Short mmCIF file of C-alpha atoms (C1' of nucleotides) in Angstrom, two decimals:
data_model
loop_
_atom_site.label_atom_id
_atom_site.label_comp_id
_atom_site.label_asym_id
_atom_site.label_seq_id
_atom_site.Cartn_x
_atom_site.Cartn_y
_atom_site.Cartn_z
CA UNK A 438 -26.86 -32.87 -18.96
CA UNK A 439 -27.60 -35.12 -22.30
CA UNK A 440 -25.49 -37.79 -22.68
CA UNK A 441 -22.91 -37.96 -25.20
CA UNK A 442 -24.12 -35.08 -27.40
CA UNK A 443 -22.43 -35.55 -31.16
CA UNK A 444 -23.47 -31.51 -32.22
CA UNK A 445 -26.21 -32.18 -34.85
CA UNK A 446 -24.79 -30.31 -37.60
CA UNK A 447 -26.08 -26.82 -38.62
CA UNK A 448 -27.90 -27.27 -41.22
CA UNK A 449 -30.50 -29.75 -40.23
CA UNK A 450 -30.99 -28.02 -36.21
CA UNK A 451 -33.08 -24.96 -37.80
CA UNK A 452 -34.31 -24.17 -41.47
CA UNK A 453 -36.06 -21.02 -42.08
CA UNK A 454 -39.66 -21.24 -42.90
CA UNK A 455 -40.92 -21.13 -45.77
CA UNK A 456 -42.67 -17.89 -46.19
CA UNK A 457 -39.27 -16.37 -45.15
CA UNK A 458 -37.46 -18.11 -47.06
CA UNK A 459 -39.85 -16.40 -49.34
CA UNK A 460 -39.68 -13.26 -48.90
CA UNK A 461 -35.50 -13.70 -48.92
CA UNK A 462 -35.95 -14.78 -51.87
CA UNK A 463 -37.50 -11.18 -53.15
CA UNK A 464 -34.37 -9.65 -51.85
CA UNK A 465 -31.29 -11.96 -53.44
CA UNK A 466 -29.88 -13.37 -56.51
CA UNK A 467 -29.86 -16.93 -56.78
CA UNK A 468 -26.43 -17.61 -57.93
CA UNK A 469 -24.99 -21.05 -59.82
CA UNK A 470 -21.02 -21.10 -58.17
CA UNK A 471 -18.07 -22.75 -59.87
CA UNK A 472 -15.92 -25.17 -57.43
CA UNK A 473 -13.26 -22.96 -56.88
CA UNK A 474 -14.48 -19.00 -56.94
CA UNK A 475 -14.57 -16.43 -53.90
CA UNK A 476 -17.24 -14.76 -53.52
CA UNK A 477 -15.72 -12.30 -50.86
CA UNK A 478 -11.87 -11.66 -49.53
CA UNK A 479 -11.57 -10.21 -46.20
CA UNK A 480 -11.57 -6.60 -46.56
CA UNK A 481 -13.71 -6.19 -48.64
CA UNK A 482 -17.17 -3.70 -48.40
CA UNK A 483 -19.42 -6.45 -46.70
CA UNK A 484 -21.99 -5.63 -49.28
CA UNK A 485 -23.99 -9.58 -49.17
CA UNK A 486 -24.81 -12.01 -47.17
CA UNK A 487 -24.72 -15.75 -48.22
CA UNK A 488 -27.11 -18.44 -47.57
CA UNK A 489 -25.97 -21.74 -48.88
CA UNK A 490 -28.33 -24.36 -51.30
CA UNK A 491 -26.45 -26.44 -52.63
CA UNK A 492 -22.19 -26.86 -52.65
CA UNK A 493 -19.26 -26.61 -49.92
CA UNK A 494 -17.36 -23.21 -48.76
CA UNK A 495 -14.43 -22.59 -46.97
CA UNK A 496 -14.37 -19.96 -44.26
CA UNK A 497 -11.03 -18.46 -43.97
CA UNK A 498 -8.88 -15.89 -42.59
CA UNK A 499 -4.87 -15.04 -43.58
CA UNK A 500 -2.34 -14.04 -42.37
CA UNK A 501 0.45 -11.86 -43.70
CA UNK A 502 2.83 -15.06 -43.32
CA UNK A 503 0.89 -16.96 -45.59
CA UNK A 504 -0.14 -19.20 -42.78
CA UNK A 505 -4.68 -20.01 -43.57
CA UNK A 506 -6.41 -20.47 -40.97
CA UNK A 507 -9.70 -22.63 -42.24
CA UNK A 508 -12.36 -21.48 -39.39
CA UNK A 509 -15.32 -23.66 -41.59
CA UNK A 510 -17.06 -25.96 -43.72
CA UNK A 511 -20.57 -23.66 -44.78
CA UNK A 512 -23.06 -26.25 -46.41
CA UNK A 513 -26.40 -25.36 -46.95
CA UNK A 514 -27.76 -24.14 -45.37
CA UNK A 515 -25.78 -22.00 -43.62
CA UNK A 516 -25.40 -18.38 -43.53
CA UNK A 517 -21.99 -16.48 -43.78
CA UNK A 518 -21.01 -13.63 -44.73
CA UNK A 519 -22.00 -10.79 -41.87
CA UNK A 520 -19.72 -8.22 -42.35
CA UNK A 521 -17.92 -6.30 -39.18
CA UNK A 522 -18.17 -2.77 -39.01
CA UNK A 523 -18.41 -2.92 -42.46
CA UNK A 524 -15.60 -5.15 -44.37
CA UNK A 525 -15.40 -8.82 -44.95
CA UNK A 526 -13.47 -10.47 -41.71
CA UNK A 527 -13.11 -13.61 -43.12
CA UNK A 528 -12.60 -14.92 -46.61
CA UNK A 529 -14.94 -17.61 -49.07
CA UNK A 530 -14.64 -20.17 -51.90
CA UNK A 531 -16.16 -22.62 -52.64
CA UNK A 532 -14.72 -25.55 -52.78
CA UNK A 533 -17.30 -27.87 -54.77
CA UNK A 534 -19.12 -26.25 -57.56
CA UNK A 535 -22.48 -24.96 -55.76
CA UNK A 536 -25.51 -22.17 -55.67
CA UNK A 537 -25.67 -19.49 -53.04
CA UNK A 538 -28.82 -16.97 -52.38
CA UNK A 539 -27.33 -13.70 -51.73
CA UNK A 540 -28.86 -11.43 -50.18
CA UNK A 541 -27.74 -7.28 -49.74
CA UNK A 542 -26.93 -7.39 -46.06
CA UNK A 543 -29.10 -3.42 -45.95
CA UNK A 544 -31.63 -5.54 -47.80
CA UNK A 545 -32.00 -7.98 -44.84
CA UNK A 546 -30.93 -5.52 -41.92
CA UNK A 547 -34.10 -4.18 -42.70
CA UNK A 548 -35.97 -7.22 -43.00
CA UNK A 549 -34.50 -8.20 -39.75
CA UNK A 550 -36.06 -5.16 -38.22
CA UNK A 551 -39.65 -5.48 -39.70
CA UNK A 552 -39.81 -9.70 -39.34
CA UNK A 553 -38.61 -10.06 -35.50
CA UNK A 554 -38.92 -13.93 -35.63
CA UNK A 555 -37.77 -13.76 -39.59
CA UNK A 556 -34.13 -12.19 -36.88
CA UNK A 557 -35.05 -14.75 -34.52
CA UNK A 558 -34.16 -17.12 -36.85
CA UNK A 559 -30.86 -16.01 -38.33
CA UNK A 560 -29.56 -14.79 -34.14
CA UNK A 561 -29.80 -18.44 -33.52
CA UNK A 562 -28.32 -19.63 -36.81
CA UNK A 563 -25.45 -16.76 -35.04
CA UNK A 564 -25.78 -18.29 -31.78
CA UNK A 565 -25.43 -22.53 -33.67
CA UNK A 566 -21.96 -20.53 -35.21
CA UNK A 567 -21.05 -18.82 -31.93
CA UNK A 568 -21.37 -22.63 -30.09
CA UNK A 569 -19.46 -24.27 -33.43
CA UNK A 570 -16.11 -22.06 -33.90
CA UNK A 571 -16.06 -22.53 -29.20
CA UNK A 572 -15.95 -25.97 -29.54
CA UNK A 573 -13.87 -25.53 -32.18
CA UNK A 574 -11.53 -23.47 -29.96
CA UNK A 575 -11.46 -26.33 -27.73
CA UNK A 576 -10.45 -28.47 -30.33
CA UNK A 577 -7.46 -26.78 -31.39
CA UNK A 578 -6.63 -25.53 -27.27
CA UNK A 579 -7.07 -28.80 -26.29
CA UNK A 580 -6.10 -31.72 -28.44
CA UNK A 581 -3.95 -33.30 -30.62
CA UNK A 582 -4.26 -34.04 -34.49
CA UNK A 583 -5.26 -37.49 -33.81
CA UNK A 584 -8.18 -36.54 -31.75
CA UNK A 585 -8.95 -33.76 -33.60
CA UNK A 586 -9.08 -34.97 -37.25
CA UNK A 587 -11.47 -37.81 -34.44
CA UNK A 588 -13.74 -35.44 -33.72
CA UNK A 589 -13.65 -33.62 -37.44
CA UNK A 590 -14.76 -36.80 -39.19
CA UNK A 591 -17.30 -37.99 -36.49
CA UNK A 592 -19.27 -34.34 -37.58
CA UNK A 593 -18.90 -35.33 -40.76
CA UNK A 594 -20.53 -38.11 -39.82
CA UNK A 595 -23.80 -36.75 -38.23
CA UNK A 596 -24.24 -34.82 -42.25
CA UNK A 597 -26.18 -37.81 -44.79
CA UNK A 598 -24.61 -36.26 -47.85
CA UNK A 599 -21.42 -37.56 -46.57
CA UNK A 600 -22.28 -40.20 -44.51
CA UNK A 601 -23.19 -43.16 -46.52
CA UNK A 602 -24.21 -45.22 -42.42
CA UNK A 603 -25.10 -48.83 -44.10
CA UNK A 604 -21.93 -48.66 -45.58
CA UNK A 605 -19.50 -46.64 -43.51
CA UNK A 606 -18.48 -44.78 -45.96
CA UNK A 607 -17.12 -41.64 -45.55
CA UNK A 608 -16.97 -39.58 -47.80
CA UNK A 609 -14.29 -36.41 -47.45
CA UNK A 610 -15.47 -33.71 -48.83
CA UNK A 611 -11.57 -31.36 -48.93
CA UNK A 612 -7.77 -32.53 -49.63
CA UNK A 613 -5.46 -32.68 -47.57
CA UNK A 614 -4.30 -29.13 -47.57
CA UNK A 615 -7.25 -27.51 -46.36
CA UNK A 616 -7.88 -30.67 -43.95
CA UNK A 617 -4.42 -29.54 -42.73
CA UNK A 618 -5.76 -26.13 -42.63
CA UNK A 619 -9.19 -26.98 -40.77
CA UNK A 620 -6.98 -28.97 -38.21
CA UNK A 621 -4.36 -26.76 -37.76
CA UNK A 622 -2.17 -28.48 -38.84
CA UNK A 623 0.60 -29.23 -40.92
CA UNK A 624 -0.39 -31.46 -44.58
CA UNK A 625 2.35 -34.16 -43.53
CA UNK A 626 0.96 -34.40 -39.95
CA UNK A 627 -2.88 -35.11 -41.32
CA UNK A 628 -1.51 -38.14 -42.66
CA UNK A 629 -0.50 -39.40 -39.99
CA UNK A 630 -2.83 -38.99 -38.05
CA UNK A 631 -4.27 -41.51 -40.89
CA UNK A 632 -2.04 -43.80 -40.32
CA UNK A 633 -1.68 -43.67 -36.51
CA UNK A 634 -5.89 -44.22 -36.47
CA UNK A 635 -6.32 -47.45 -39.74
CA UNK A 636 -2.92 -48.46 -37.52
CA UNK A 637 -5.06 -48.32 -34.33
CA UNK A 638 -8.02 -50.01 -36.66
CA UNK A 639 -10.25 -47.45 -36.13
CA UNK A 640 -10.27 -46.66 -39.88
CA UNK A 641 -9.69 -47.22 -43.57
CA UNK A 642 -8.37 -45.01 -46.64
CA UNK A 643 -9.66 -46.21 -49.36
CA UNK A 644 -8.80 -43.18 -51.35
CA UNK A 645 -7.53 -39.68 -50.15
CA UNK A 646 -11.67 -39.15 -50.37
CA UNK A 647 -13.12 -42.08 -49.00
CA UNK A 648 -12.35 -43.53 -45.75
CA UNK A 649 -14.58 -46.52 -44.32
CA UNK A 650 -15.31 -46.19 -40.29
CA UNK A 651 -14.21 -49.36 -38.57
CA UNK A 652 -14.82 -48.00 -35.86
CA UNK A 653 -16.72 -45.18 -34.57
CA UNK A 654 -16.66 -45.77 -31.12
CA UNK A 655 -13.09 -46.23 -30.93
CA UNK A 656 -13.21 -43.35 -32.67
CA UNK A 657 -15.50 -41.48 -29.80
CA UNK A 658 -13.18 -42.62 -27.23
CA UNK A 659 -9.88 -41.65 -29.51
CA UNK A 660 -11.74 -37.83 -29.41
CA UNK A 661 -12.22 -37.96 -26.12
CA UNK A 662 -9.21 -38.51 -25.50
CA UNK A 663 -6.77 -41.59 -23.43
CA UNK A 664 -8.79 -40.93 -19.39
CA UNK A 665 -5.94 -39.17 -17.26
CA UNK A 666 -7.09 -39.87 -12.95
CA UNK A 667 -7.78 -44.18 -12.77
CA UNK A 668 -6.42 -46.78 -14.74
CA UNK A 669 -4.54 -44.45 -16.66
CA UNK A 670 -2.34 -47.06 -17.59
CA UNK A 671 -5.49 -48.87 -19.78
CA UNK A 672 -4.95 -46.26 -22.39
CA UNK A 673 -1.92 -45.09 -22.44
CA UNK A 674 0.21 -47.80 -24.70
CA UNK A 675 0.13 -45.45 -27.78
CA UNK A 676 3.37 -46.90 -28.51
CA UNK A 677 1.64 -49.00 -31.14
CA UNK B 823 -9.71 -1.43 -45.66
CA UNK B 824 -8.74 -0.72 -41.68
CA UNK B 825 -5.20 -1.07 -41.29
CA UNK B 826 -3.97 -2.51 -38.52
CA UNK B 827 -6.87 -2.55 -36.39
CA UNK B 828 -6.81 -3.79 -32.64
CA UNK B 829 -10.23 -4.71 -32.40
CA UNK B 830 -12.19 -2.57 -31.01
CA UNK B 831 -13.12 -4.80 -27.35
CA UNK B 832 -16.86 -5.51 -27.28
CA UNK B 833 -18.32 -3.14 -24.49
CA UNK B 834 -17.19 0.02 -25.76
CA UNK B 835 -18.66 -1.26 -29.40
CA UNK B 836 -22.90 -0.81 -28.92
CA UNK B 837 -24.40 -0.63 -25.40
CA UNK B 838 -27.64 -1.20 -24.72
CA UNK B 839 -30.17 1.86 -25.69
CA UNK B 840 -31.19 3.23 -22.61
CA UNK B 841 -35.27 2.30 -22.85
CA UNK B 842 -33.66 -0.93 -24.07
CA UNK B 843 -31.46 -1.52 -20.84
CA UNK B 844 -34.98 0.10 -18.82
CA UNK B 845 -36.56 -2.53 -20.34
CA UNK B 846 -34.28 -5.41 -19.54
CA UNK B 847 -34.26 -4.46 -16.17
CA UNK B 848 -38.54 -4.15 -15.40
CA UNK B 849 -37.32 -8.63 -15.57
CA UNK B 850 -34.11 -8.89 -14.51
CA UNK B 851 -32.44 -9.70 -11.39
CA UNK B 852 -29.21 -7.45 -10.39
CA UNK B 853 -27.14 -9.51 -8.18
CA UNK B 854 -23.69 -9.44 -6.28
CA UNK B 855 -20.98 -11.96 -7.11
CA UNK B 856 -18.13 -13.30 -4.90
CA UNK B 857 -14.50 -13.59 -6.10
CA UNK B 858 -15.18 -17.26 -7.00
CA UNK B 859 -18.59 -17.80 -7.54
CA UNK B 860 -20.22 -20.02 -10.88
CA UNK B 861 -22.97 -18.33 -11.78
CA UNK B 862 -23.64 -21.75 -14.16
CA UNK B 863 -21.84 -25.71 -15.40
CA UNK B 864 -22.09 -27.48 -18.81
CA UNK B 865 -25.43 -29.55 -19.30
CA UNK B 866 -27.43 -27.15 -16.58
CA UNK B 867 -30.17 -26.15 -17.69
CA UNK B 868 -30.23 -23.26 -19.65
CA UNK B 869 -32.95 -20.63 -17.71
CA UNK B 870 -30.95 -17.10 -17.53
CA UNK B 871 -29.15 -14.58 -19.31
CA UNK B 872 -26.20 -12.08 -17.24
CA UNK B 873 -25.58 -8.84 -17.88
CA UNK B 874 -22.20 -7.72 -17.30
CA UNK B 875 -22.00 -4.76 -14.72
CA UNK B 876 -18.90 -5.41 -13.43
CA UNK B 877 -16.54 -7.32 -12.65
CA UNK B 878 -14.86 -9.92 -14.67
CA UNK B 879 -16.33 -13.66 -15.63
CA UNK B 880 -14.65 -16.43 -17.18
CA UNK B 881 -16.03 -18.70 -19.96
CA UNK B 882 -14.53 -22.37 -20.19
CA UNK B 883 -15.90 -25.65 -20.96
CA UNK B 884 -13.58 -28.94 -19.62
CA UNK B 885 -12.75 -32.26 -20.70
CA UNK B 886 -13.40 -35.65 -19.65
CA UNK B 887 -10.00 -35.27 -18.54
CA UNK B 888 -9.65 -32.70 -16.58
CA UNK B 889 -8.17 -30.28 -19.17
CA UNK B 890 -10.45 -26.94 -18.97
CA UNK B 891 -10.26 -24.56 -22.08
CA UNK B 892 -11.47 -20.61 -21.01
CA UNK B 893 -14.18 -19.78 -24.04
CA UNK B 894 -13.19 -15.69 -23.10
CA UNK B 895 -13.55 -12.92 -20.27
CA UNK B 896 -16.08 -11.57 -20.10
CA UNK B 897 -16.31 -7.96 -18.93
CA UNK B 898 -18.50 -5.38 -18.03
CA UNK B 899 -21.43 -4.83 -21.28
CA UNK B 900 -20.39 -8.58 -22.53
CA UNK B 901 -24.16 -10.75 -22.88
CA UNK B 902 -23.23 -14.74 -21.68
CA UNK B 903 -25.25 -17.55 -20.78
CA UNK B 904 -27.78 -18.23 -23.82
CA UNK B 905 -28.86 -21.90 -24.37
CA UNK B 906 -27.83 -25.10 -26.32
CA UNK B 907 -30.93 -26.78 -26.52
CA UNK B 908 -31.99 -25.33 -23.88
CA UNK B 909 -28.69 -26.25 -21.61
CA UNK B 910 -26.07 -24.49 -21.41
CA UNK B 911 -22.35 -25.48 -23.05
CA UNK B 912 -20.52 -23.75 -21.01
CA UNK B 913 -18.95 -22.95 -16.95
CA UNK B 914 -18.91 -19.31 -16.16
CA UNK B 915 -16.98 -18.13 -12.68
CA UNK B 916 -16.12 -14.63 -11.94
CA UNK B 917 -12.84 -14.32 -11.40
CA UNK B 918 -13.30 -10.22 -9.61
CA UNK B 919 -16.05 -9.80 -7.10
CA UNK B 920 -18.80 -8.65 -9.96
CA UNK B 921 -22.23 -7.38 -10.31
CA UNK B 922 -24.50 -8.77 -13.11
CA UNK B 923 -28.72 -8.82 -14.59
CA UNK B 924 -29.77 -12.15 -14.26
CA UNK B 925 -32.27 -12.06 -17.06
CA UNK B 926 -35.03 -15.11 -17.44
CA UNK B 927 -34.08 -16.43 -20.98
CA UNK B 928 -38.10 -17.34 -21.75
CA UNK B 929 -38.50 -13.07 -20.61
CA UNK B 930 -35.79 -12.51 -22.73
CA UNK B 931 -36.42 -13.96 -25.67
CA UNK B 932 -40.10 -12.98 -25.33
CA UNK B 933 -39.22 -9.27 -25.20
CA UNK B 934 -36.70 -9.79 -28.53
CA UNK B 935 -39.68 -11.13 -30.80
CA UNK B 936 -41.73 -7.88 -29.05
CA UNK B 937 -39.36 -5.31 -30.04
CA UNK B 938 -37.20 -5.76 -33.72
CA UNK B 939 -34.27 -2.94 -31.96
CA UNK B 940 -32.83 -4.97 -29.24
CA UNK B 941 -33.11 -7.95 -30.93
CA UNK B 942 -31.11 -6.11 -33.35
CA UNK B 943 -29.09 -5.14 -30.65
CA UNK B 944 -28.08 -8.93 -29.17
CA UNK B 945 -28.15 -9.76 -32.88
CA UNK B 946 -24.25 -7.54 -33.07
CA UNK B 947 -23.47 -8.41 -29.51
CA UNK B 948 -23.79 -12.34 -30.87
CA UNK B 949 -21.77 -11.05 -34.16
CA UNK B 950 -19.14 -9.26 -32.16
CA UNK B 951 -18.06 -12.53 -30.02
CA UNK B 952 -18.66 -14.29 -32.96
CA UNK B 953 -16.10 -12.91 -34.63
CA UNK B 954 -13.52 -12.74 -31.30
CA UNK B 955 -14.29 -16.87 -30.92
CA UNK B 956 -12.88 -16.55 -34.78
CA UNK B 957 -9.94 -14.86 -34.19
CA UNK B 958 -9.20 -17.66 -31.27
CA UNK B 959 -9.50 -20.02 -33.51
CA UNK B 960 -6.65 -18.51 -35.73
CA UNK B 961 -5.15 -17.80 -32.74
CA UNK B 962 -4.83 -21.21 -31.36
CA UNK B 963 -4.86 -23.02 -34.35
CA UNK B 964 -1.71 -20.60 -36.36
CA UNK B 965 -0.37 -18.43 -33.80
CA UNK B 966 2.76 -20.11 -30.99
CA UNK B 967 3.08 -19.25 -26.45
CA UNK B 968 4.95 -16.24 -27.00
CA UNK B 969 2.05 -14.36 -30.29
CA UNK B 970 -0.59 -15.84 -28.23
CA UNK B 971 1.10 -14.07 -25.06
CA UNK B 972 1.73 -10.94 -27.18
CA UNK B 973 -1.75 -10.74 -28.78
CA UNK B 974 -3.79 -11.24 -25.48
CA UNK B 975 -1.90 -8.73 -24.17
CA UNK B 976 -2.49 -6.43 -26.91
CA UNK B 977 -6.14 -6.96 -26.64
CA UNK B 978 -5.97 -6.36 -22.63
CA UNK B 979 -4.50 -2.59 -23.56
CA UNK B 980 -7.40 -1.93 -25.60
CA UNK B 981 -9.70 -2.04 -22.00
CA UNK B 982 -9.11 1.36 -19.75
CA UNK B 983 -9.62 -0.79 -17.47
CA UNK B 984 -6.90 -2.56 -17.11
CA UNK B 985 -4.66 -0.17 -18.98
CA UNK B 986 -2.84 2.31 -17.96
CA UNK B 987 -1.93 4.29 -21.09
CA UNK B 988 -0.17 7.58 -19.55
CA UNK B 989 2.49 4.91 -16.98
CA UNK B 990 2.56 1.63 -19.73
CA UNK B 991 1.02 -0.58 -17.00
CA UNK B 992 -1.28 -3.10 -17.49
CA UNK B 993 -2.61 -5.22 -15.25
CA UNK B 994 -3.24 -8.63 -15.09
CA UNK B 995 -6.82 -10.16 -14.26
CA UNK B 996 -6.03 -13.70 -13.49
CA UNK B 997 -3.50 -15.86 -12.78
CA UNK B 998 -0.95 -17.89 -14.29
CA UNK B 999 -3.67 -20.62 -14.90
CA UNK B 1000 -6.35 -19.00 -15.89
CA UNK B 1001 -3.42 -17.55 -18.37
CA UNK B 1002 -2.69 -20.78 -19.56
CA UNK B 1003 -6.57 -22.52 -19.83
CA UNK B 1004 -7.13 -19.49 -22.23
CA UNK B 1005 -4.10 -20.02 -24.49
CA UNK B 1006 -3.89 -23.34 -24.94
CA UNK B 1007 -0.63 -24.12 -23.36
CA UNK B 1008 0.86 -24.93 -19.88
CA UNK B 1009 0.96 -22.73 -17.32
CA UNK B 1010 5.32 -22.88 -17.04
CA UNK B 1011 4.92 -21.98 -21.49
CA UNK B 1012 2.82 -18.70 -19.81
CA UNK B 1013 5.94 -17.94 -17.75
CA UNK B 1014 8.25 -18.69 -20.32
CA UNK B 1015 6.95 -16.40 -22.61
CA UNK B 1016 6.71 -13.51 -20.62
CA UNK B 1017 10.77 -13.89 -19.75
CA UNK B 1018 10.81 -14.28 -23.35
CA UNK B 1019 8.98 -11.09 -23.90
CA UNK B 1020 10.60 -9.31 -21.10
CA UNK B 1021 14.06 -10.43 -22.57
CA UNK B 1022 13.38 -8.93 -25.89
CA UNK B 1023 13.06 -6.27 -24.01
CA UNK B 1024 9.14 -5.73 -25.44
CA UNK B 1025 7.42 -5.48 -21.69
CA UNK B 1026 8.95 -5.80 -17.48
CA UNK B 1027 7.47 -7.65 -15.22
CA UNK B 1028 6.80 -5.50 -12.02
CA UNK B 1029 4.58 -8.48 -10.39
CA UNK B 1030 2.49 -11.22 -12.00
CA UNK B 1031 -0.23 -9.11 -12.24
CA UNK B 1032 1.23 -6.81 -13.57
CA UNK B 1033 2.88 -5.53 -15.90
CA UNK B 1034 4.83 -2.66 -18.06
CA UNK B 1035 4.45 -2.58 -21.66
CA UNK B 1036 8.05 -1.35 -22.60
CA UNK B 1037 7.25 -1.85 -26.83
CA UNK B 1038 3.63 -1.51 -28.13
CA UNK B 1039 5.38 -2.00 -31.37
CA UNK B 1040 7.60 -5.18 -30.27
CA UNK B 1041 4.65 -6.35 -29.53
CA UNK B 1042 2.46 -6.04 -32.77
CA UNK B 1043 5.45 -7.86 -34.04
CA UNK B 1044 5.45 -10.55 -31.51
CA UNK B 1045 2.10 -11.28 -32.47
CA UNK B 1046 2.02 -10.82 -36.82
CA UNK B 1047 4.76 -13.71 -36.33
CA UNK B 1048 8.53 -12.70 -38.66
CA UNK B 1049 7.60 -12.25 -42.39
CA UNK B 1050 8.62 -15.55 -44.03
CA UNK B 1051 8.75 -14.50 -47.32
CA UNK B 1052 11.10 -11.17 -48.31
CA UNK B 1053 14.35 -10.22 -46.12
CA UNK B 1054 13.61 -13.36 -43.34
CA UNK B 1055 16.65 -13.25 -42.01
CA UNK B 1056 15.66 -9.89 -40.25
CA UNK B 1057 14.12 -11.42 -37.25
CA UNK B 1058 14.40 -15.32 -37.94
CA UNK B 1059 17.41 -14.32 -34.69
CA UNK B 1060 15.08 -15.74 -32.80
CA UNK B 1061 17.57 -18.24 -30.30
CA UNK B 1062 18.25 -14.43 -28.11
"C1'" DC C 1299 6.05 -16.70 11.67
"C1'" DG C 1300 4.68 -20.99 9.12
"C1'" DG C 1301 2.14 -22.95 5.52
"C1'" DT C 1302 -0.10 -23.19 1.20
"C1'" DA C 1303 -0.99 -21.28 -3.18
"C1'" DT C 1304 1.21 -18.85 -7.48
"C1'" DG C 1305 4.49 -19.06 -9.83
"C1'" DT C 1306 9.37 -19.05 -11.95
"C1'" DT C 1307 13.19 -21.49 -14.23
"C1'" DG C 1308 15.49 -25.96 -15.21
"C1'" DA C 1309 16.23 -30.38 -17.15
"C1'" DT C 1310 13.60 -34.31 -20.19
"C1'" DC C 1311 11.07 -36.03 -23.39
"C1'" DT C 1312 7.42 -36.36 -26.80
"C1'" DC C 1313 4.54 -34.36 -30.69
"C1'" DA C 1314 4.17 -32.37 -34.35
"C1'" DG C 1315 6.87 -28.97 -38.15
"C1'" DT C 1316 10.53 -29.08 -41.36
"C1'" DC C 1317 12.77 -30.39 -45.26
"C1'" DA C 1318 13.52 -34.07 -48.35
"C1'" DA C 1319 12.56 -38.66 -50.77
"C1'" DT C 1320 8.85 -41.98 -52.90
"C1'" DC C 1321 4.36 -42.67 -53.91
"C1'" DT C 1322 -0.34 -42.87 -56.17
"C1'" DG C 1323 -4.25 -41.43 -59.01
"C1'" DG C 1324 -6.33 -38.79 -62.71
"C1'" DG C 1325 -5.67 -36.42 -66.77
"C1'" DT C 1326 -3.48 -35.34 -70.92
"C1'" DG C 1327 -1.41 -35.63 -75.70
"C1'" DG C 1328 0.35 -38.02 -78.48
"C1'" DC D 1262 -4.43 -47.11 -76.27
"C1'" DC D 1263 -1.24 -45.67 -74.11
"C1'" DA D 1264 2.72 -43.66 -71.84
"C1'" DC D 1265 3.56 -39.34 -69.50
"C1'" DC D 1266 3.19 -36.41 -66.27
"C1'" DC D 1267 2.00 -33.59 -62.34
"C1'" DA D 1268 -0.47 -32.51 -57.69
"C1'" DG D 1269 -1.29 -35.00 -54.12
"C1'" DA D 1270 -0.53 -38.16 -50.55
"C1'" DT D 1271 2.31 -41.09 -47.49
"C1'" DT D 1272 5.94 -42.21 -45.74
"C1'" DG D 1273 10.72 -41.02 -43.16
"C1'" DA D 1274 14.71 -38.62 -41.07
"C1'" DC D 1275 15.86 -34.70 -38.52
"C1'" DT D 1276 14.33 -30.89 -35.65
"C1'" DG D 1277 12.32 -27.73 -31.76
"C1'" DA D 1278 8.36 -25.41 -29.68
"C1'" DG D 1279 6.54 -26.59 -25.48
"C1'" DA D 1280 3.95 -30.38 -21.89
"C1'" DT D 1281 5.60 -32.49 -18.23
"C1'" DC D 1282 8.22 -33.50 -14.06
"C1'" DA D 1283 11.03 -31.49 -10.80
"C1'" DA D 1284 13.36 -28.02 -7.69
"C1'" DC D 1285 12.94 -23.66 -5.86
"C1'" DA D 1286 11.57 -19.09 -5.67
"C1'" DT D 1287 8.03 -15.06 -3.94
"C1'" DA D 1288 3.90 -14.29 -2.03
"C1'" DC D 1289 0.06 -13.84 -0.31
"C1'" DC D 1290 -2.45 -14.91 4.72
"C1'" DG D 1291 -3.75 -16.50 8.31
#
DNA sequence: CGGTATGTTGATCTCAGTCAATCTGGGTGG
DNA sequence: CCACCCAGATTGACTGAGATCAACATACCG
């Protein structure tokens, strides 16, 4: 069993081999995307799959009552937009200026059947996304707001684009509204969670988009939650 | 866009073709499993993938503090036990007496690379599981306990094994503890949610494992939640 | 028939959602 | 260049859904 195991972020785990990327390029279109662009919406006919080249995308699903759940953020190397019986099950918009490869699903499907190796890469990507989704189920089912925020911050810290480990400065790619919809909380609760982590000396807010990570292992403690059995009192003094 | 769309349950969506099943049988072992048997636990070396033949399995992940989140129940036709960098990320136990095909992952991997069609079937299964996981993210992130229970019941109603549509009787395959860990609530909250649905005349509890579905469309209303805009008062009277 | 595990209900408390009131920083027009 | 504006962020006060603790009911099983 691996010991502590912060999840390895998807983009760095398995990139496509050069020739596979090349064959994808032959059927794909490279697109420059402005910030805030909607690539597709739930219920639309799913004709394209997208491979992120640069930038960040937000994959979300909305209930009829205005609630929105952000399912995942997609960063370079990630693939999204697979069809659910012909239609998109989710929506996707860019959070930053971005560049993607837009791949016709019919062509990709064809290529997957012809190139089992390529298909296997995509299978592994899908497996990773599945794992990631499962981790989010645990987060939403078991953790309180502070723990969720700690989890989110620790996940981001694995991505060099966002975390300057030298200065312990973490750049947040999203605003509080998106963060709240990702964590499944109200924006106010997200802000309060930041306050709490700050008052415990684990992080320090510089701007709303940039924080200093003061105590990473403290963050990991928060994520794990208080030990229920055996010396629960050591961390039970929540009321600081 | 499809209109109302209760999700099609996994096992009936795409079964493996006969010859593919046959080739899997050649490398797999069919196992009879007693109720309550642990197939594997988180962190163990992931040497086998499992295909459910009969019975129900529980896939779960546990935090250090004793909390357990049930990620999914697996029913006949479902595949589970894929490795996360060599190890199982989750645990799996049988909830009923069961029968599975145990497939060595190395052999399956090999077969997937040789038979792109077979691999594609597994890819589609994985995609469906991924979708299912995303739906659970939405459930846990956005819905209250009653809505979660309604969602669960409606999902079960799509599986003929559990739902006798003729008599509107739904068999629950699990106890309240498992249900609670699945819904991400306390067992008491699950019981209270049942009470509430019953007091609203949507279901009737026969035994703790068998309920009569009185008003399916009412259940769907609960799942959707109150319309926030436009005539919110029509359903806002929660305090019955 | 006890006896234990499960299920339900009641009472209380806590966390997080809601509403409202500032506070802040970045962008704009004068 | 500066005053203003406004969306986003934070904090406070209040409230409600759900967790927790405790009591009781029921069912299952030897």
